[in-house]
Coordinates of C-alpha atoms in Angstrom, one line a residue:
M1 CA 112.1 76.2 84.1
S2 CA 114.6 77.4 86.6
N3 CA 115.3 81.0 87.4
Y4 CA 118.8 80.7 85.8
R5 CA 117.5 79.3 82.6
K6 CA 114.7 81.9 82.3
L7 CA 117.1 84.7 83.0
G8 CA 119.5 83.3 80.3
I9 CA 116.8 82.9 77.7
N10 CA 115.3 86.4 78.4
M11 CA 118.8 88.0 78.3
L12 CA 119.5 86.4 74.9
S13 CA 116.2 87.5 73.4
L14 CA 116.5 91.0 74.8
T15 CA 120.2 91.3 73.7
I16 CA 119.3 90.2 70.1
G17 CA 116.6 92.8 69.8
N18 CA 117.7 95.7 72.1
F19 CA 121.3 95.7 71.2
A20 CA 120.7 96.0 67.5
S21 CA 118.2 98.8 68.0
K22 CA 120.2 100.7 70.6
L23 CA 123.3 100.4 68.6
L24 CA 121.7 102.0 65.6
S25 CA 120.4 104.8 67.9
F26 CA 123.9 105.3 69.4
C27 CA 125.6 105.5 66.0
F28 CA 123.3 108.4 65.2
V29 CA 124.7 110.6 67.9
P30 CA 127.4 112.1 65.5
F31 CA 124.5 113.0 63.2
Y32 CA 122.6 114.8 65.9
T33 CA 125.7 116.7 67.1
A34 CA 126.4 117.7 63.5
V35 CA 123.0 119.0 62.5
L36 CA 121.9 120.5 65.8
S37 CA 123.5 123.3 67.7
T38 CA 124.3 122.9 71.4
S39 CA 121.4 125.2 72.2
E40 CA 119.0 123.2 70.0
Y41 CA 120.1 119.9 71.6
G42 CA 119.8 121.5 75.1
T43 CA 116.3 122.6 74.4
A44 CA 115.2 119.2 73.1
D45 CA 116.7 117.6 76.2
I46 CA 114.8 120.0 78.5
V47 CA 111.5 119.0 76.8
T48 CA 112.2 115.2 77.2
T49 CA 113.5 115.7 80.8
T50 CA 110.3 117.6 81.7
V51 CA 108.1 114.7 80.3
T52 CA 110.0 112.2 82.5
L53 CA 109.2 114.5 85.5
L54 CA 105.5 114.6 84.6
F55 CA 105.2 110.9 84.0
P56 CA 105.2 109.5 87.6
F57 CA 102.7 112.1 88.9
F58 CA 100.1 111.8 86.1
S59 CA 100.5 108.1 85.4
L60 CA 100.8 107.1 89.1
I61 CA 103.5 104.8 87.8
I62 CA 100.8 102.3 87.1
C63 CA 103.1 100.6 84.6
E64 CA 105.1 99.1 87.5
S65 CA 102.0 97.5 88.9
M66 CA 101.0 96.3 85.5
M67 CA 104.2 94.3 85.2
R68 CA 104.4 93.1 88.8
F69 CA 100.7 92.0 89.0
A70 CA 100.9 90.5 85.5
L71 CA 103.8 88.3 86.7
D72 CA 101.6 87.0 89.5
K73 CA 100.1 83.7 88.3
N74 CA 97.0 84.3 90.6
E75 CA 96.0 87.5 88.8
N76 CA 93.7 87.8 85.8
K77 CA 96.0 89.3 83.1
E78 CA 93.2 91.1 81.3
D79 CA 92.0 92.8 84.5
V80 CA 95.5 94.0 85.2
F81 CA 95.8 95.6 81.7
R82 CA 92.3 97.1 82.0
V83 CA 93.1 98.8 85.3
G84 CA 96.4 100.1 84.0
I85 CA 94.9 101.7 80.9
V86 CA 92.0 103.3 82.8
V87 CA 94.4 104.8 85.4
W88 CA 96.6 106.1 82.6
L89 CA 93.6 107.7 80.8
C90 CA 92.4 109.4 84.0
G91 CA 95.9 110.8 84.6
L92 CA 96.0 112.0 81.0
V93 CA 92.7 113.9 81.4
V94 CA 94.1 115.7 84.5
L95 CA 97.3 116.5 82.6
L96 CA 95.4 118.1 79.7
I97 CA 93.4 120.2 82.2
M98 CA 96.6 121.4 83.9
S99 CA 98.8 121.7 80.7
P100 CA 98.3 125.5 80.2
L101 CA 100.6 125.9 83.3
L102 CA 103.5 124.8 81.0
L103 CA 103.2 128.1 79.2
M104 CA 104.6 129.8 82.3
F105 CA 108.0 128.3 81.6
K106 CA 110.0 130.3 79.0
S107 CA 112.0 127.3 77.8
L108 CA 108.8 125.2 77.2
K109 CA 106.4 127.9 76.0
N110 CA 107.0 127.4 72.3
Y111 CA 106.9 123.6 72.7
W112 CA 103.7 123.2 74.7
L113 CA 101.9 120.9 72.2
L114 CA 105.0 118.8 71.7
V115 CA 105.4 118.3 75.4
I116 CA 101.8 116.9 75.6
L117 CA 102.2 114.7 72.5
Y118 CA 105.5 113.4 73.8
Y119 CA 103.9 112.6 77.2
V120 CA 101.0 110.7 75.6
A121 CA 103.3 108.6 73.3
Y122 CA 105.9 108.0 76.0
S123 CA 103.5 107.0 78.7
L124 CA 101.5 104.7 76.5
S125 CA 104.6 103.0 75.3
Q126 CA 105.8 102.6 78.9
N127 CA 102.5 101.1 80.1
V128 CA 102.2 98.6 77.2
G129 CA 105.9 97.8 77.4
Y130 CA 105.8 97.0 81.1
Y131 CA 102.7 94.9 80.7
S132 CA 104.2 93.0 77.8
R133 CA 107.2 92.0 80.0
G134 CA 104.8 91.1 82.8
V135 CA 103.0 88.6 80.5
E136 CA 106.5 87.5 79.4
K137 CA 106.2 88.6 75.8
V138 CA 109.8 89.5 75.8
V139 CA 110.4 88.9 72.1
L140 CA 107.4 91.2 71.2
F141 CA 108.8 93.9 73.5
T142 CA 112.3 93.7 71.9
L143 CA 110.6 93.8 68.4
S144 CA 108.8 96.9 69.3
G145 CA 112.1 98.5 70.3
I146 CA 113.6 97.7 66.9
V147 CA 110.6 99.1 65.1
A148 CA 110.8 102.3 67.2
T149 CA 114.5 102.7 66.4
V150 CA 114.0 102.3 62.7
V151 CA 111.1 104.8 62.7
T152 CA 113.1 107.3 64.7
I153 CA 116.1 107.1 62.4
G154 CA 114.0 107.3 59.2
L155 CA 112.1 110.3 60.5
N156 CA 115.3 112.0 61.8
L157 CA 116.8 111.8 58.3
M158 CA 113.6 113.3 56.9
F159 CA 113.0 116.0 59.5
L160 CA 116.5 117.0 60.3
L161 CA 118.4 116.5 57.1
W162 CA 115.8 117.1 54.4
L163 CA 113.2 119.4 56.0
K164 CA 115.7 120.9 58.4
I165 CA 113.1 121.6 61.2
G166 CA 115.6 121.2 64.1
V167 CA 114.2 120.7 67.6
V168 CA 110.6 120.1 66.3
G169 CA 111.8 117.4 64.0
Y170 CA 113.9 115.7 66.6
L171 CA 111.0 115.6 69.1
L172 CA 108.4 114.5 66.4
S173 CA 110.6 111.6 65.5
S174 CA 110.6 110.3 69.1
I175 CA 106.9 110.9 69.5
I176 CA 105.9 109.0 66.4
A177 CA 108.4 106.2 67.2
N178 CA 106.9 105.7 70.7
F179 CA 103.4 105.5 69.1
F180 CA 104.7 102.8 66.7
S181 CA 106.3 100.9 69.6
A182 CA 103.0 100.8 71.5
L183 CA 101.1 99.8 68.4
V184 CA 103.4 96.9 67.7
M185 CA 102.9 95.5 71.2
I186 CA 99.1 96.1 71.2
V187 CA 98.6 94.4 67.9
G188 CA 101.3 91.7 68.4
G189 CA 100.1 90.8 71.9
E190 CA 96.4 91.1 70.8
F191 CA 95.8 93.5 73.7
Y192 CA 93.3 95.4 71.5
K193 CA 90.9 92.5 72.2
Y194 CA 90.6 93.5 75.8
K195 CA 87.5 95.5 76.5
I196 CA 88.3 98.7 78.4
S197 CA 85.3 99.9 80.3
L198 CA 84.6 101.2 83.9
S199 CA 81.9 98.6 84.4
R200 CA 84.5 95.8 84.0
I201 CA 87.0 97.3 86.4
D202 CA 87.9 95.2 89.5
K203 CA 87.8 97.8 92.3
S204 CA 89.7 95.5 94.6
L205 CA 92.5 95.1 92.0
V206 CA 92.6 98.9 91.5
K207 CA 93.3 99.5 95.2
R208 CA 96.0 96.8 95.3
M209 CA 97.7 98.0 92.2
L210 CA 97.6 101.6 93.4
K211 CA 98.8 100.6 96.8
Y212 CA 101.8 99.1 95.1
S213 CA 102.6 101.9 92.6
I214 CA 101.7 105.1 94.5
P215 CA 104.6 104.8 97.0
M216 CA 106.9 104.7 94.0
I217 CA 105.9 108.2 92.9
P218 CA 108.1 110.1 95.4
N219 CA 110.8 107.6 94.7
S220 CA 110.6 108.2 91.0
A221 CA 110.4 112.0 91.5
S222 CA 113.4 111.8 93.7
W223 CA 115.3 109.8 91.1
W224 CA 114.3 112.5 88.6
V225 CA 115.9 115.1 90.9
S226 CA 119.1 113.1 91.1
N227 CA 119.2 112.4 87.4
S228 CA 117.9 115.6 85.9
S229 CA 117.8 118.6 88.3
D230 CA 121.4 119.3 87.4
K231 CA 120.3 120.2 83.9
Y232 CA 117.9 122.9 85.1
I233 CA 120.5 124.3 87.5
L234 CA 123.2 124.2 84.8
L235 CA 120.7 125.9 82.5
A236 CA 120.2 128.7 85.1
F237 CA 124.0 129.2 85.8
A238 CA 125.6 128.4 82.4
G239 CA 122.9 128.6 79.8
V240 CA 121.2 126.3 77.3
A241 CA 124.4 125.6 75.2
A242 CA 126.3 124.3 78.3
N243 CA 123.3 122.1 79.0
G244 CA 123.4 120.8 75.5
V245 CA 127.1 119.8 75.8
Y246 CA 126.4 118.2 79.2
S247 CA 123.4 116.3 77.9
V248 CA 125.3 114.8 75.0
S249 CA 128.1 113.7 77.4
Y250 CA 125.5 111.2 78.8
K251 CA 125.5 109.3 75.4
I252 CA 128.6 107.3 76.1
P253 CA 127.6 106.3 79.7
T254 CA 124.2 105.4 78.3
I255 CA 125.9 102.3 76.7
V256 CA 126.3 101.0 80.3
T257 CA 122.7 101.7 80.9
I258 CA 121.6 100.0 77.7
V259 CA 123.5 96.8 78.5
T260 CA 122.5 96.7 82.2
S261 CA 118.9 97.5 81.3
I262 CA 118.8 94.4 79.1
F263 CA 120.1 92.4 82.0
A264 CA 117.8 94.1 84.5
T265 CA 114.7 93.6 82.3
A266 CA 115.3 89.9 82.0
W267 CA 116.3 89.8 85.7
R268 CA 113.1 91.5 87.0
I269 CA 111.0 88.9 85.1
S270 CA 112.8 86.1 87.0
A271 CA 113.2 87.9 90.3
V272 CA 109.7 87.4 91.6
D273 CA 109.7 83.6 91.4
K274 CA 110.0 81.9 94.8
F275 CA 111.1 85.2 96.4
G276 CA 112.4 84.8 99.9
S277 CA 113.4 81.2 99.6
K278 CA 117.0 79.9 100.1
E279 CA 117.0 79.2 96.4
S280 CA 116.1 82.8 95.5
Q281 CA 118.7 84.1 98.0
K282 CA 121.5 82.2 96.2
F283 CA 120.0 83.3 92.8
Y284 CA 120.1 87.0 93.9
S285 CA 123.7 86.7 95.2
D286 CA 124.9 85.0 92.0
V287 CA 123.1 87.6 89.8
Y288 CA 124.6 90.5 91.8
G289 CA 128.1 89.1 91.2
M290 CA 127.5 88.9 87.5
Y291 CA 125.9 92.4 87.5
V292 CA 128.9 93.9 89.1
S293 CA 131.2 92.3 86.6
L294 CA 129.1 93.3 83.7
T295 CA 128.9 97.0 84.7
V296 CA 132.6 97.5 85.7
I297 CA 133.9 95.8 82.5
I298 CA 131.8 97.8 80.2
A299 CA 132.6 101.1 82.0
S300 CA 136.3 100.3 82.0
A301 CA 136.2 99.5 78.2
L302 CA 134.5 102.8 77.5
M303 CA 136.9 104.8 79.6
T304 CA 139.8 103.2 77.7
I305 CA 138.4 104.4 74.3
N306 CA 136.6 107.6 75.6
K307 CA 138.7 110.2 73.7
P308 CA 138.8 108.3 70.3
L309 CA 135.0 107.6 70.7
S310 CA 134.3 111.2 71.6
T311 CA 136.2 112.4 68.6
F312 CA 133.9 110.3 66.4
M313 CA 130.6 111.0 68.2
F314 CA 130.8 114.6 69.4
Q315 CA 131.0 117.0 66.5
K316 CA 132.1 120.7 66.6
E317 CA 131.7 122.4 70.0
F318 CA 130.2 119.2 71.4
F319 CA 133.6 117.5 71.6
Q320 CA 134.3 119.1 75.0
A321 CA 131.8 116.7 76.4
W322 CA 134.5 114.0 76.7
K323 CA 135.7 115.6 79.9
Y324 CA 132.5 114.7 81.7
V325 CA 132.2 111.1 80.4
P326 CA 134.5 109.3 82.9
I327 CA 132.8 110.5 86.0
L328 CA 129.4 109.9 84.4
L329 CA 130.5 106.3 83.5
I330 CA 131.1 105.5 87.2
A331 CA 127.9 107.2 88.1
S332 CA 126.0 104.9 85.6
V333 CA 127.7 101.9 87.2
V334 CA 126.6 103.0 90.7
H335 CA 123.1 103.8 89.5
A336 CA 122.9 100.2 88.1
Y337 CA 123.7 98.9 91.6
C338 CA 121.0 101.1 93.1
E339 CA 118.5 99.7 90.6
F340 CA 119.5 96.1 91.5
F341 CA 118.9 96.6 95.2
G342 CA 115.6 98.4 94.3
T343 CA 114.4 95.1 92.8
L344 CA 114.6 93.6 96.3
Y345 CA 112.0 96.1 97.5
T346 CA 109.7 95.8 94.5
S347 CA 109.8 91.9 94.5
S348 CA 109.0 91.9 98.2
M349 CA 106.4 94.6 97.7
Q350 CA 108.1 96.7 100.4
T351 CA 108.5 99.9 98.3
K352 CA 108.6 102.6 101.1
M353 CA 112.4 102.4 101.5
L354 CA 112.8 103.1 97.8
F355 CA 111.6 106.6 98.6
Y356 CA 113.5 107.2 101.8
S357 CA 116.9 106.2 100.1
T358 CA 116.2 108.2 96.9
I359 CA 115.0 111.3 98.6
I360 CA 118.3 111.5 100.6
G361 CA 120.2 111.1 97.4
A362 CA 118.1 113.8 95.7
I363 CA 118.6 116.3 98.5
T364 CA 122.3 115.7 98.4
N365 CA 122.3 116.0 94.6
V366 CA 120.5 119.4 94.6
A367 CA 122.7 120.8 97.4
L368 CA 125.9 119.7 95.6
N369 CA 124.7 121.1 92.3
F370 CA 124.2 124.5 93.8
A371 CA 127.6 124.3 95.5
L372 CA 129.6 122.9 92.6
I373 CA 128.0 124.1 89.3
P374 CA 128.7 127.9 89.8
F375 CA 132.4 127.0 90.1
F376 CA 132.9 123.9 87.9
S377 CA 130.0 124.2 85.5
A378 CA 129.1 120.8 84.0
L379 CA 131.9 119.0 85.7
G380 CA 130.4 120.0 89.1
A381 CA 127.0 118.5 87.9
A382 CA 128.7 115.2 87.1
I383 CA 130.4 115.0 90.4
A384 CA 127.2 115.8 92.3
T385 CA 125.4 113.0 90.3
L386 CA 128.1 110.5 91.2
I387 CA 128.1 111.3 95.0
S388 CA 124.3 111.2 95.3
Y389 CA 124.1 107.8 93.5
M390 CA 126.8 106.4 95.8
I391 CA 124.8 107.5 98.9
V392 CA 121.6 105.8 97.6
W393 CA 123.6 102.6 96.8
L394 CA 125.1 102.3 100.2
I395 CA 121.8 103.0 102.0
R396 CA 120.0 100.3 99.9
M397 CA 122.8 97.8 100.2
I398 CA 122.8 98.0 104.0
H399 CA 119.1 98.3 104.6
S400 CA 118.0 95.6 102.0
S401 CA 119.8 92.9 104.1
K402 CA 116.7 93.1 106.4
I403 CA 114.7 91.7 103.4
M404 CA 117.3 89.3 102.0
K405 CA 120.9 88.9 103.1
L406 CA 123.0 88.5 100.0
K407 CA 126.6 87.1 99.8
Y408 CA 129.1 89.5 98.4
N409 CA 132.7 89.1 97.2
L410 CA 133.7 92.4 98.9
C411 CA 137.4 92.2 98.1
S412 CA 136.8 91.6 94.4
D413 CA 134.0 94.2 94.2
L414 CA 136.2 96.8 95.9
L415 CA 139.2 96.1 93.8
A416 CA 137.2 96.4 90.5
F417 CA 135.8 99.7 91.7
I418 CA 139.2 101.1 92.7
M419 CA 140.5 100.1 89.2
I420 CA 137.8 102.0 87.3
T421 CA 138.3 105.0 89.7
L422 CA 142.0 104.9 88.8
Q423 CA 141.0 105.1 85.1
V424 CA 139.0 108.3 85.8
V425 CA 141.9 109.9 87.5
I426 CA 144.2 109.0 84.6
A427 CA 141.7 110.5 82.1
S428 CA 141.2 113.6 84.2
I429 CA 145.0 114.5 84.4
N430 CA 145.7 113.7 80.8
L431 CA 148.5 111.3 81.7
K432 CA 150.9 110.3 79.0
N433 CA 150.3 106.8 77.5
E434 CA 146.8 107.1 79.0
I435 CA 145.2 104.6 76.6
I436 CA 148.0 102.0 77.2
I437 CA 147.7 102.2 81.0
S438 CA 143.9 102.2 80.8
T439 CA 144.0 99.1 78.6
I440 CA 146.1 97.3 81.1
I441 CA 143.6 98.1 83.9
F442 CA 140.8 96.9 81.7
F443 CA 142.3 93.5 81.1
S444 CA 143.2 93.3 84.8
I445 CA 139.5 93.8 85.7
I446 CA 138.6 91.0 83.3
I447 CA 141.0 88.7 85.1
V448 CA 139.7 89.6 88.5
R449 CA 136.0 89.1 87.4
R450 CA 136.6 86.1 85.1
N451 CA 134.5 83.6 87.2
D452 CA 131.4 85.8 86.9
L453 CA 131.9 86.3 83.2
I454 CA 132.2 82.5 82.7
R455 CA 129.1 81.9 84.7
M456 CA 127.1 84.5 82.8
L457 CA 128.2 83.1 79.4
N458 CA 127.3 79.6 80.5
M459 CA 123.9 80.8 81.7
I460 CA 123.2 82.5 78.4
L461 CA 124.2 79.4 76.5
K462 CA 122.0 77.3 78.8
K463 CA 124.9 75.2 80.0
N464 CA 124.8 76.3 83.6
K465 CA 124.3 73.3 85.8
N466 CA 121.5 75.1 87.5
T467 CA 119.5 75.1 84.3
N468 CA 119.3 71.4 84.0

């Protein structure tokens, strides 16, 4: 099966499963903003953000190795799973020993146990999920996502609407849903049949997997700084309510992330095959063109309907979040490009540059947050995020040419980016007939990127000539 056909099939499977589950989750945002206050939402966000910070350090990001080594046809899949779970368990023990340190932080003191439970559920789901994709059980992975979404929604209705337990209910829903997600994959993939014991551990494989994943820790931590440090700085300067509004403003840009993650998940499964060959060079170049088109069109469409959508999604004092959405939409587009070029490093197993590029972006992000948030509050945080992502993107795009030189349509890429930037400007100055002008820009982008859209559609429908 060719890379194009595999990508098309995986995209279709992931879209059917993920889009349905993520759409249900997205539609629940008005419910969250109606039943939770800005302070409650801000507190819940700080807990989940803290868990994403703990994850790379205590898991050693072994999930990345589980997927990458499981994709390698020369590796024993059961050995890869065994190593991943043992490393995860060792990290969990260390976290439990050190967990009393969380009591030092005022915002987390009352949620210590929930932080631990959230970490266990989240990290287990991540490890099993990455492995499932590595052994190409894509349908099982998407099914687990649907189950997790249904469980989350059911529990949210019970905890938030009926029992009215606020932040605790919100977090418990996610914790239980992550456990269910992992359970579906473990049972469906029959991973429970694998015998997990230290005596069966392949020490050579442990070294190779850790050699691959450990360099990603500083990269992941740096991404966390770029993605989440603004929330802590905003919390310090503007309070938990402002952080709640800013956090919810990410919900609309998350649509870009949802769609690109479907593409990226399918893409990463295909990206390893024949890496470095002329065939893979053309494949990467074609995929990048489709990736650019997909992200700018989705972002442009969301910018066009930003205010009407915000009116529906953001209840009460949350509505002011619409002001931050346009900049965060462009930031989500640029972040997607960063992730694409990151795949070049992971596929080639040259992960050091991931760290160097991301740490530069993280330092820039923190500096800009301290410079802008005191004056512009959440808007300053959004601007800082966008600039830091752009720096990482440019560094990776330039440096990655040493690994694989891709062919770009620079004129078309630049024109599309200028168009969505113009939409941001129009939204920011509240221009008259904003929706009409933005709609014209949206259809102009479709015309400019039509060839990539046609190629993507053909690929998904398995009609691309390269799939024959």
